[in-house]
mmCIF file of C-alpha atoms in Angstrom:
data_model
loop_
_atom_site.group_PDB
_atom_site.id
_atom_site.type_symbol
_atom_site.label_atom_id
_atom_site.label_comp_id
_atom_site.label_asym_id
_atom_site.label_seq_id
_atom_site.Cartn_x
_atom_site.Cartn_y
_atom_site.Cartn_z
ATOM 1 C CA MET A 485 78.495 105.434 58.360
ATOM 2 C CA SER A 486 76.263 104.134 55.558
ATOM 3 C CA GLU A 487 74.452 107.449 54.985
ATOM 4 C CA MET A 488 77.815 109.175 54.433
ATOM 5 C CA ALA A 489 78.944 106.764 51.709
ATOM 6 C CA GLY A 490 76.666 108.311 49.088
ATOM 7 C CA VAL A 491 77.520 111.935 49.894
ATOM 8 C CA ASN A 492 80.194 113.267 47.571
ATOM 9 C CA ARG A 493 82.373 115.537 49.654
ATOM 10 C CA ASP A 494 85.930 115.543 50.946
ATOM 11 C CA LEU A 495 86.575 114.008 54.340
ATOM 12 C CA PHE A 496 89.109 115.782 56.486
ATOM 13 C CA HIS A 497 88.795 113.354 59.356
ATOM 14 C CA LEU A 498 88.712 109.604 59.763
ATOM 15 C CA PRO A 499 85.115 108.478 59.221
ATOM 16 C CA GLU A 500 85.574 105.998 62.035
ATOM 17 C CA GLU A 501 87.868 106.115 65.051
ATOM 18 C CA PRO A 502 90.671 103.544 64.742
ATOM 19 C CA HIS A 503 89.717 100.563 66.830
ATOM 20 C CA HIS A 504 91.795 99.874 69.914
ATOM 21 C CA PRO A 505 91.063 96.940 72.180
ATOM 22 C CA GLU A 506 89.695 98.074 75.532
ATOM 23 C CA GLY A 507 92.472 98.914 77.965
ATOM 24 C CA SER A 508 95.228 98.724 75.371
ATOM 25 C CA SER A 509 96.657 102.073 76.469
ATOM 26 C CA THR A 510 96.247 101.502 80.230
ATOM 27 C CA MET A 511 99.738 100.138 80.823
ATOM 28 C CA LEU A 512 101.463 103.046 79.098
ATOM 29 C CA GLY A 513 99.205 105.523 80.906
ATOM 30 C CA PHE A 514 99.976 103.922 84.244
ATOM 31 C CA TRP A 515 103.681 104.009 83.439
ATOM 32 C CA MET A 516 103.320 107.774 82.799
ATOM 33 C CA TYR A 517 101.710 108.128 86.228
ATOM 34 C CA LEU A 518 104.629 106.244 87.814
ATOM 35 C CA MET A 519 107.103 108.540 86.082
ATOM 36 C CA SER A 520 105.290 111.598 87.479
ATOM 37 C CA ASP A 521 105.338 109.934 90.909
ATOM 38 C CA CYS A 522 109.067 109.469 90.386
ATOM 39 C CA LEU A 523 109.360 113.264 90.002
ATOM 40 C CA ILE A 524 107.580 113.762 93.341
ATOM 41 C CA PHE A 525 110.144 111.523 94.990
ATOM 42 C CA ALA A 526 112.972 113.324 93.147
ATOM 43 C CA MET A 527 111.795 116.597 94.737
ATOM 44 C CA LEU A 528 111.630 114.977 98.178
ATOM 45 C CA PHE A 529 115.113 113.470 97.723
ATOM 46 C CA ALA A 530 116.428 116.890 96.643
ATOM 47 C CA THR A 531 114.838 118.482 99.724
ATOM 48 C CA TYR A 532 116.397 115.852 101.946
ATOM 49 C CA GLY A 533 119.728 116.276 100.157
ATOM 50 C CA VAL A 534 119.695 120.020 100.860
ATOM 51 C CA LEU A 535 118.306 119.930 104.420
ATOM 52 C CA GLY A 536 119.638 116.546 105.558
ATOM 53 C CA THR A 537 122.549 118.086 107.435
ATOM 54 C CA SER A 538 120.587 120.873 109.155
ATOM 55 C CA TYR A 539 120.186 119.363 112.608
ATOM 56 C CA ALA A 540 119.452 122.659 114.426
ATOM 57 C CA GLY A 541 121.338 121.279 117.429
ATOM 58 C CA GLY A 542 119.037 118.262 117.489
ATOM 59 C CA PRO A 543 119.859 114.573 117.022
ATOM 60 C CA GLY A 544 121.479 113.410 113.761
ATOM 61 C CA PRO A 545 121.265 110.159 111.792
ATOM 62 C CA ARG A 546 123.933 108.410 113.880
ATOM 63 C CA GLU A 547 121.983 108.829 117.110
ATOM 64 C CA LEU A 548 118.608 108.001 115.545
ATOM 65 C CA PHE A 549 118.906 105.310 112.886
ATOM 66 C CA ASP A 550 118.924 101.625 113.728
ATOM 67 C CA LEU A 551 120.536 99.843 110.754
ATOM 68 C CA PRO A 552 119.536 96.238 111.634
ATOM 69 C CA LEU A 553 115.909 97.420 111.748
ATOM 70 C CA VAL A 554 116.294 99.117 108.345
ATOM 71 C CA ALA A 555 117.897 95.932 106.953
ATOM 72 C CA LEU A 556 114.908 93.920 108.212
ATOM 73 C CA ASN A 557 112.539 96.447 106.644
ATOM 74 C CA THR A 558 114.406 96.284 103.340
ATOM 75 C CA SER A 559 114.229 92.492 103.292
ATOM 76 C CA MET A 560 110.444 92.654 103.834
ATOM 77 C CA LEU A 561 110.075 94.831 100.742
ATOM 78 C CA LEU A 562 112.473 92.681 98.674
ATOM 79 C CA LEU A 563 110.611 89.493 99.620
ATOM 80 C CA SER A 564 107.278 91.119 98.802
ATOM 81 C CA SER A 565 108.647 91.953 95.344
ATOM 82 C CA ILE A 566 109.464 88.368 94.462
ATOM 83 C CA THR A 567 106.200 87.019 95.920
ATOM 84 C CA TYR A 568 104.278 89.521 93.778
ATOM 85 C CA GLY A 569 106.314 88.214 90.832
ATOM 86 C CA PHE A 570 105.155 84.659 91.630
ATOM 87 C CA ALA A 571 101.550 85.903 91.791
ATOM 88 C CA MET A 572 101.981 87.401 88.306
ATOM 89 C CA LEU A 573 103.422 84.146 86.945
ATOM 90 C CA ASN A 574 100.419 82.258 88.325
ATOM 91 C CA MET A 575 98.134 84.856 86.750
ATOM 92 C CA THR A 576 99.779 84.210 83.362
ATOM 93 C CA GLU A 577 99.181 80.491 83.858
ATOM 94 C CA ARG A 578 95.561 81.254 84.861
ATOM 95 C CA ARG A 579 95.845 79.567 88.253
ATOM 96 C CA GLN A 580 93.639 81.703 90.433
ATOM 97 C CA GLY A 581 94.100 79.885 93.776
ATOM 98 C CA PRO A 582 97.911 80.016 93.952
ATOM 99 C CA MET A 583 97.822 83.550 92.583
ATOM 100 C CA LEU A 584 95.541 84.725 95.404
ATOM 101 C CA ALA A 585 97.763 82.927 97.926
ATOM 102 C CA TRP A 586 100.901 84.694 96.646
ATOM 103 C CA LEU A 587 99.040 88.023 96.680
ATOM 104 C CA ALA A 588 98.093 87.391 100.312
ATOM 105 C CA VAL A 589 101.748 86.664 101.170
ATOM 106 C CA THR A 590 102.752 89.886 99.372
ATOM 107 C CA GLY A 591 100.164 91.825 101.357
ATOM 108 C CA LEU A 592 101.499 90.383 104.623
ATOM 109 C CA PHE A 593 105.053 91.445 103.727
ATOM 110 C CA GLY A 594 103.675 94.890 102.911
ATOM 111 C CA LEU A 595 101.962 95.049 106.301
ATOM 112 C CA ALA A 596 105.160 93.872 108.009
ATOM 113 C CA PHE A 597 107.073 96.664 106.275
ATOM 114 C CA LEU A 598 104.502 99.235 107.392
ATOM 115 C CA SER A 599 104.491 97.933 110.975
ATOM 116 C CA ILE A 600 108.277 98.111 111.224
ATOM 117 C CA GLU A 601 108.260 101.620 109.764
ATOM 118 C CA LEU A 602 105.547 102.790 112.163
ATOM 119 C CA TYR A 603 107.495 101.234 115.055
ATOM 120 C CA GLU A 604 110.579 103.156 113.918
ATOM 121 C CA PHE A 605 108.603 106.418 113.641
ATOM 122 C CA ALA A 606 106.998 105.893 117.059
ATOM 123 C CA HIS A 607 110.443 105.240 118.534
ATOM 124 C CA LEU A 608 111.841 108.441 116.983
ATOM 125 C CA ILE A 609 108.903 110.523 118.173
ATOM 126 C CA HIS A 610 109.215 109.023 121.659
ATOM 127 C CA GLU A 611 112.856 110.161 121.716
ATOM 128 C CA GLY A 612 111.783 113.702 120.850
ATOM 129 C CA ALA A 613 112.947 113.431 117.224
ATOM 130 C CA VAL A 614 109.680 114.837 115.878
ATOM 131 C CA PRO A 615 109.337 116.454 112.420
ATOM 132 C CA GLN A 616 109.224 119.928 114.025
ATOM 133 C CA ARG A 617 112.606 119.402 115.721
ATOM 134 C CA SER A 618 114.872 120.221 112.759
ATOM 135 C CA ALA A 619 114.916 120.621 108.972
ATOM 136 C CA PHE A 620 116.697 117.267 108.791
ATOM 137 C CA LEU A 621 113.844 115.539 110.611
ATOM 138 C CA SER A 622 111.144 117.397 108.633
ATOM 139 C CA SER A 623 112.619 116.274 105.324
ATOM 140 C CA PHE A 624 113.292 112.771 106.674
ATOM 141 C CA PHE A 625 109.705 112.227 107.796
ATOM 142 C CA THR A 626 108.317 113.722 104.570
ATOM 143 C CA LEU A 627 110.438 111.522 102.295
ATOM 144 C CA VAL A 628 110.170 108.239 104.200
ATOM 145 C CA GLY A 629 106.553 108.927 105.190
ATOM 146 C CA THR A 630 105.513 109.577 101.572
ATOM 147 C CA HIS A 631 107.046 106.261 100.567
ATOM 148 C CA GLY A 632 105.286 104.527 103.455
ATOM 149 C CA LEU A 633 101.980 106.130 102.430
ATOM 150 C CA HIS A 634 102.457 104.708 98.926
ATOM 151 C CA VAL A 635 103.045 101.238 100.385
ATOM 152 C CA LEU A 636 99.895 101.648 102.505
ATOM 153 C CA PHE A 637 97.780 102.534 99.459
ATOM 154 C CA GLY A 638 99.425 99.725 97.485
ATOM 155 C CA THR A 639 98.412 97.277 100.212
ATOM 156 C CA ILE A 640 94.821 98.567 100.242
ATOM 157 C CA TRP A 641 94.758 98.291 96.438
ATOM 158 C CA LEU A 642 96.073 94.716 96.742
ATOM 159 C CA VAL A 643 93.250 93.715 99.104
ATOM 160 C CA VAL A 644 90.643 95.337 96.819
ATOM 161 C CA LEU A 645 92.022 93.414 93.827
ATOM 162 C CA MET A 646 91.986 90.137 95.754
ATOM 163 C CA VAL A 647 88.260 90.692 96.403
ATOM 164 C CA GLN A 648 87.698 91.609 92.738
ATOM 165 C CA VAL A 649 89.451 88.443 91.517
ATOM 166 C CA ARG A 650 87.490 86.380 94.026
ATOM 167 C CA LEU A 651 84.215 87.843 92.735
ATOM 168 C CA LYS A 652 84.826 88.023 88.978
ATOM 169 C CA GLY A 653 87.768 85.732 88.297
ATOM 170 C CA LEU A 654 90.762 86.458 86.087
ATOM 171 C CA ILE A 655 88.886 88.528 83.512
ATOM 172 C CA PRO A 656 91.031 90.760 81.240
ATOM 173 C CA ALA A 657 90.122 93.873 83.249
ATOM 174 C CA ASN A 658 91.327 92.270 86.490
ATOM 175 C CA CYS A 659 94.540 91.050 84.837
ATOM 176 C CA ARG A 660 95.165 94.600 83.670
ATOM 177 C CA ARG A 661 94.637 95.963 87.180
ATOM 178 C CA LEU A 662 96.964 93.326 88.635
ATOM 179 C CA MET A 663 99.629 94.308 86.110
ATOM 180 C CA CYS A 664 99.270 97.991 87.056
ATOM 181 C CA LEU A 665 99.668 97.139 90.733
ATOM 182 C CA SER A 666 102.678 94.985 89.815
ATOM 183 C CA LEU A 667 104.347 98.037 88.259
ATOM 184 C CA PHE A 668 103.373 100.177 91.267
ATOM 185 C CA TRP A 669 104.698 97.652 93.789
ATOM 186 C CA HIS A 670 108.038 97.096 92.042
ATOM 187 C CA PHE A 671 108.367 100.845 91.485
ATOM 188 C CA LEU A 672 108.064 101.435 95.247
ATOM 189 C CA ASP A 673 110.864 98.924 95.728
ATOM 190 C CA VAL A 674 113.081 100.956 93.383
ATOM 191 C CA ILE A 675 112.313 104.112 95.393
ATOM 192 C CA TRP A 676 113.174 102.261 98.614
ATOM 193 C CA ILE A 677 116.638 101.448 97.182
ATOM 194 C CA GLY A 678 117.176 105.203 97.013
ATOM 195 C CA VAL A 679 115.811 105.695 100.535
ATOM 196 C CA PHE A 680 117.919 103.083 102.302
ATOM 197 C CA THR A 681 121.051 104.110 100.389
ATOM 198 C CA PHE A 682 120.843 107.897 100.581
ATOM 199 C CA VAL A 683 118.953 108.389 103.841
ATOM 200 C CA TYR A 684 119.975 105.521 106.104
ATOM 201 C CA LEU A 685 123.360 104.238 104.867
ATOM 202 C CA MET A 686 124.770 107.635 103.824
ATOM 203 C CA GLY A 687 123.365 109.124 107.025
ATOM 204 C CA MET A 688 125.366 106.677 109.119
ATOM 205 C CA LEU A 689 128.558 107.611 107.229
ATOM 206 C CA ARG A 690 128.327 111.297 108.173
ATOM 207 C CA MET B 1109 104.946 85.715 70.900
ATOM 208 C CA SER B 1110 101.985 85.681 68.514
ATOM 209 C CA ALA B 1111 98.502 85.490 69.938
ATOM 210 C CA ALA B 1112 97.610 82.682 67.540
ATOM 211 C CA GLY B 1113 100.437 80.479 68.767
ATOM 212 C CA HIS B 1114 99.193 80.931 72.293
ATOM 213 C CA GLY B 1115 95.617 79.989 71.530
ATOM 214 C CA GLN B 1116 94.240 79.149 74.959
ATOM 215 C CA GLY B 1117 91.803 82.030 75.151
ATOM 216 C CA ASN B 1118 88.746 81.708 72.931
ATOM 217 C CA THR B 1119 87.797 85.346 72.542
ATOM 218 C CA ALA B 1120 89.795 88.149 71.051
ATOM 219 C CA ALA B 1121 89.911 89.793 74.469
ATOM 220 C CA HIS B 1122 91.519 86.720 75.950
ATOM 221 C CA ASP B 1123 94.093 86.545 73.214
ATOM 222 C CA HIS B 1124 94.918 90.153 73.811
ATOM 223 C CA ALA B 1125 95.267 89.611 77.564
ATOM 224 C CA ASP B 1126 97.502 86.574 77.054
ATOM 225 C CA HIS B 1127 99.617 88.554 74.665
ATOM 226 C CA LEU B 1128 100.022 91.308 77.256
ATOM 227 C CA ASN B 1129 100.919 88.790 79.932
ATOM 228 C CA GLU B 1130 103.670 87.193 77.923
ATOM 229 C CA GLU B 1131 105.088 90.583 77.051
ATOM 230 C CA ALA B 1132 105.161 91.885 80.572
ATOM 231 C CA HIS B 1133 105.860 88.963 82.853
ATOM 232 C CA GLY B 1134 109.223 87.308 82.425
ATOM 233 C CA SER B 1135 109.882 83.889 83.846
ATOM 234 C CA ARG B 1136 110.332 82.244 87.221
ATOM 235 C CA LYS B 1137 114.050 82.086 86.451
ATOM 236 C CA GLY B 1138 114.088 85.819 85.735
ATOM 237 C CA TYR B 1139 112.455 86.641 89.065
ATOM 238 C CA TRP B 1140 114.889 84.437 90.981
ATOM 239 C CA ALA B 1141 117.851 85.952 89.139
ATOM 240 C CA GLY B 1142 116.616 89.458 89.955
ATOM 241 C CA PHE B 1143 115.963 88.513 93.578
ATOM 242 C CA ALA B 1144 119.394 86.916 94.044
ATOM 243 C CA LEU B 1145 121.118 89.946 92.501
ATOM 244 C CA SER B 1146 119.155 92.408 94.614
ATOM 245 C CA VAL B 1147 119.886 90.461 97.823
ATOM 246 C CA VAL B 1148 123.618 90.665 97.098
ATOM 247 C CA LEU B 1149 123.372 94.315 96.029
ATOM 248 C CA THR B 1150 121.517 95.144 99.275
ATOM 249 C CA ALA B 1151 123.588 93.016 101.652
ATOM 250 C CA VAL B 1152 126.990 94.320 100.562
ATOM 251 C CA PRO B 1153 126.220 98.034 101.189
ATOM 252 C CA PHE B 1154 124.671 97.246 104.597
ATOM 253 C CA TRP B 1155 127.722 95.130 105.501
ATOM 254 C CA LEU B 1156 130.095 97.884 104.345
ATOM 255 C CA VAL B 1157 128.351 100.514 106.489
ATOM 256 C CA MET B 1158 127.863 98.280 109.540
ATOM 257 C CA THR B 1159 131.433 96.946 109.754
ATOM 258 C CA ARG B 1160 133.255 99.871 108.038
ATOM 259 C CA PRO B 1161 136.255 98.084 106.479
ATOM 260 C CA LEU B 1162 136.856 101.120 104.218
ATOM 261 C CA THR B 1163 137.077 104.900 104.595
ATOM 262 C CA ALA B 1164 133.801 106.849 104.662
ATOM 263 C CA GLN B 1165 134.411 108.338 101.224
ATOM 264 C CA ALA B 1166 135.191 105.028 99.530
ATOM 265 C CA THR B 1167 132.183 103.419 101.235
ATOM 266 C CA ALA B 1168 129.914 106.236 100.023
ATOM 267 C CA MET B 1169 131.096 105.863 96.425
ATOM 268 C CA ILE B 1170 130.649 102.079 96.503
ATOM 269 C CA ILE B 1171 127.152 102.085 98.032
ATOM 270 C CA MET B 1172 125.975 104.728 95.522
ATOM 271 C CA GLY B 1173 127.304 102.549 92.707
ATOM 272 C CA PHE B 1174 125.528 99.503 94.167
ATOM 273 C CA ALA B 1175 122.266 101.468 94.455
ATOM 274 C CA ALA B 1176 122.455 102.515 90.791
ATOM 275 C CA VAL B 1177 123.131 98.931 89.686
ATOM 276 C CA GLN B 1178 120.332 97.584 91.896
ATOM 277 C CA MET B 1179 117.851 100.089 90.435
ATOM 278 C CA ILE B 1180 118.752 98.886 86.938
ATOM 279 C CA VAL B 1181 118.432 95.239 88.057
ATOM 280 C CA HIS B 1182 114.925 95.931 89.431
ATOM 281 C CA MET B 1183 113.971 97.794 86.240
ATOM 282 C CA ILE B 1184 114.983 94.841 84.071
ATOM 283 C CA PHE B 1185 113.932 91.814 86.142
ATOM 284 C CA PHE B 1186 110.908 93.142 88.056
ATOM 285 C CA LEU B 1187 109.524 96.023 85.979
ATOM 286 C CA HIS B 1188 110.450 94.216 82.721
ATOM 287 C CA MET B 1189 111.705 97.365 81.051
ATOM 288 C CA ASN B 1190 113.053 96.996 77.557
ATOM 289 C CA ARG B 1191 113.285 99.105 74.448
ATOM 290 C CA ARG B 1192 110.309 97.369 72.837
ATOM 291 C CA ALA B 1193 107.679 97.751 75.587
ATOM 292 C CA GLU B 1194 104.702 99.842 74.378
ATOM 293 C CA GLY B 1195 106.454 100.533 71.089
ATOM 294 C CA GLY B 1196 109.391 102.169 72.856
ATOM 295 C CA TRP B 1197 107.296 104.823 74.625
ATOM 296 C CA SER B 1198 107.881 103.382 78.110
ATOM 297 C CA MET B 1199 111.618 103.675 77.615
ATOM 298 C CA MET B 1200 111.198 107.197 76.183
ATOM 299 C CA ALA B 1201 109.193 108.288 79.237
ATOM 300 C CA LEU B 1202 111.743 106.678 81.550
ATOM 301 C CA LEU B 1203 114.704 108.377 79.875
ATOM 302 C CA PHE B 1204 112.947 111.750 79.973
ATOM 303 C CA THR B 1205 112.162 111.235 83.671
ATOM 304 C CA ILE B 1206 115.759 110.279 84.432
ATOM 305 C CA VAL B 1207 116.975 113.469 82.714
ATOM 306 C CA VAL B 1208 114.557 115.616 84.758
ATOM 307 C CA VAL B 1209 115.447 113.771 87.980
ATOM 308 C CA VAL B 1210 119.197 114.197 87.423
ATOM 309 C CA ILE B 1211 118.823 117.905 86.579
ATOM 310 C CA SER B 1212 116.567 118.662 89.554
ATOM 311 C CA LEU B 1213 118.630 116.624 92.058
ATOM 312 C CA SER B 1214 122.079 117.793 91.004
ATOM 313 C CA GLY B 1215 120.848 121.330 90.376
ATOM 314 C CA SER B 1216 119.223 121.656 93.803
ATOM 315 C CA LEU B 1217 122.257 120.255 95.617
ATOM 316 C CA TRP B 1218 124.684 122.377 93.610
ATOM 317 C CA VAL B 1219 122.794 125.659 93.986
ATOM 318 C CA MET B 1220 121.957 125.204 97.664
ATOM 319 C CA TYR B 1221 125.475 124.049 98.554
ATOM 320 C CA HIS B 1222 127.020 127.160 97.043
ATOM 321 C CA MET B 1223 124.376 129.379 98.589
ATOM 322 C CA ASN B 1224 125.190 127.935 102.020
ATOM 323 C CA GLU B 1225 128.922 128.310 101.392
ATOM 324 C CA ASN B 1226 128.574 131.968 100.471
ATOM 325 C CA MET B 1227 125.981 132.955 103.053
ATOM 326 C CA MET B 1228 127.181 131.325 106.235
ATOM 327 C CA PRO B 1229 130.200 133.463 107.257
ATOM 328 C CA ALA B 1230 128.386 136.765 106.620
ATOM 329 C CA MET B 1231 125.276 135.892 108.592
ATOM 330 C CA ASP B 1232 125.944 138.416 111.344
ATOM 331 C CA MET B 1233 122.743 140.406 111.567
ATOM 332 C CA SER B 1234 124.090 143.089 113.939
ATOM 333 C CA GLN B 1235 126.634 144.208 111.353
ATOM 334 C CA ALA B 1236 124.220 143.872 108.471
ATOM 335 C CA GLY B 1237 121.738 146.191 110.107
#
């Protein structure tokens, strides 16, 4: 900006952009993304709330849902939340080895959750409770399947980050990515609270 | 929570990263507290529905209350939400989202419930024709 210093005219803009450290707005931006994702799930919950009792003569929640299996699934996700927390604590303390180990454990819990969910879906489809059967089943598969898809992408993201940390270490960019995934992972857990309460537990009460 | 007091990183970037970490990552105790609370808040609703000691309506009210409390517990202990994060903008975005979620959920249920109520008895197409 040295050539501008001598020119005598009014400035109606900042001569230099205010300096922000790289990535300083990433966490807020990612939080905004999560909030918009939250709206997607709100729509799917509303759809399930409206259509959840339209069985079209087909099977209802009582015949289909297996609560001990859902409880097992829920515990997988809860355990993965606290192991991700331990990974984050190790990241703060800059201990890469234990951090990677906790991330691996988190990934395994995520895979266990997905396997149990796929087993449940396969079981439902085998019994003829396919998404085309009734509005209840369409909205059920859309809601629970969308959550499962998020967990799948979270797990892929986790593996990619483990490779990144292995290659480049705990550089600020990697720490930032790990913190974004931390928000994503815990956010999915919050959504699952809604799923097991409103879909599975409330379904069994009907 | 100043970057200078936490002077392990040598570069400005490191200081910034450390600062972020401290802001956003609670303590081991916090994670255990959140985990213990969420185990209780998950186990009780499952137990209530599996053994059914109460009426369906009472059970429904209680498990919805537990879900709301558990969501708040996760927000505080796992997502580390507070009024100060990102200069208050995270909380702003969250509150706005909650308002939109409540309006869209309750609005959809309310409108569609009444539509069903008012449509169902008159759905005889032979007379309508």
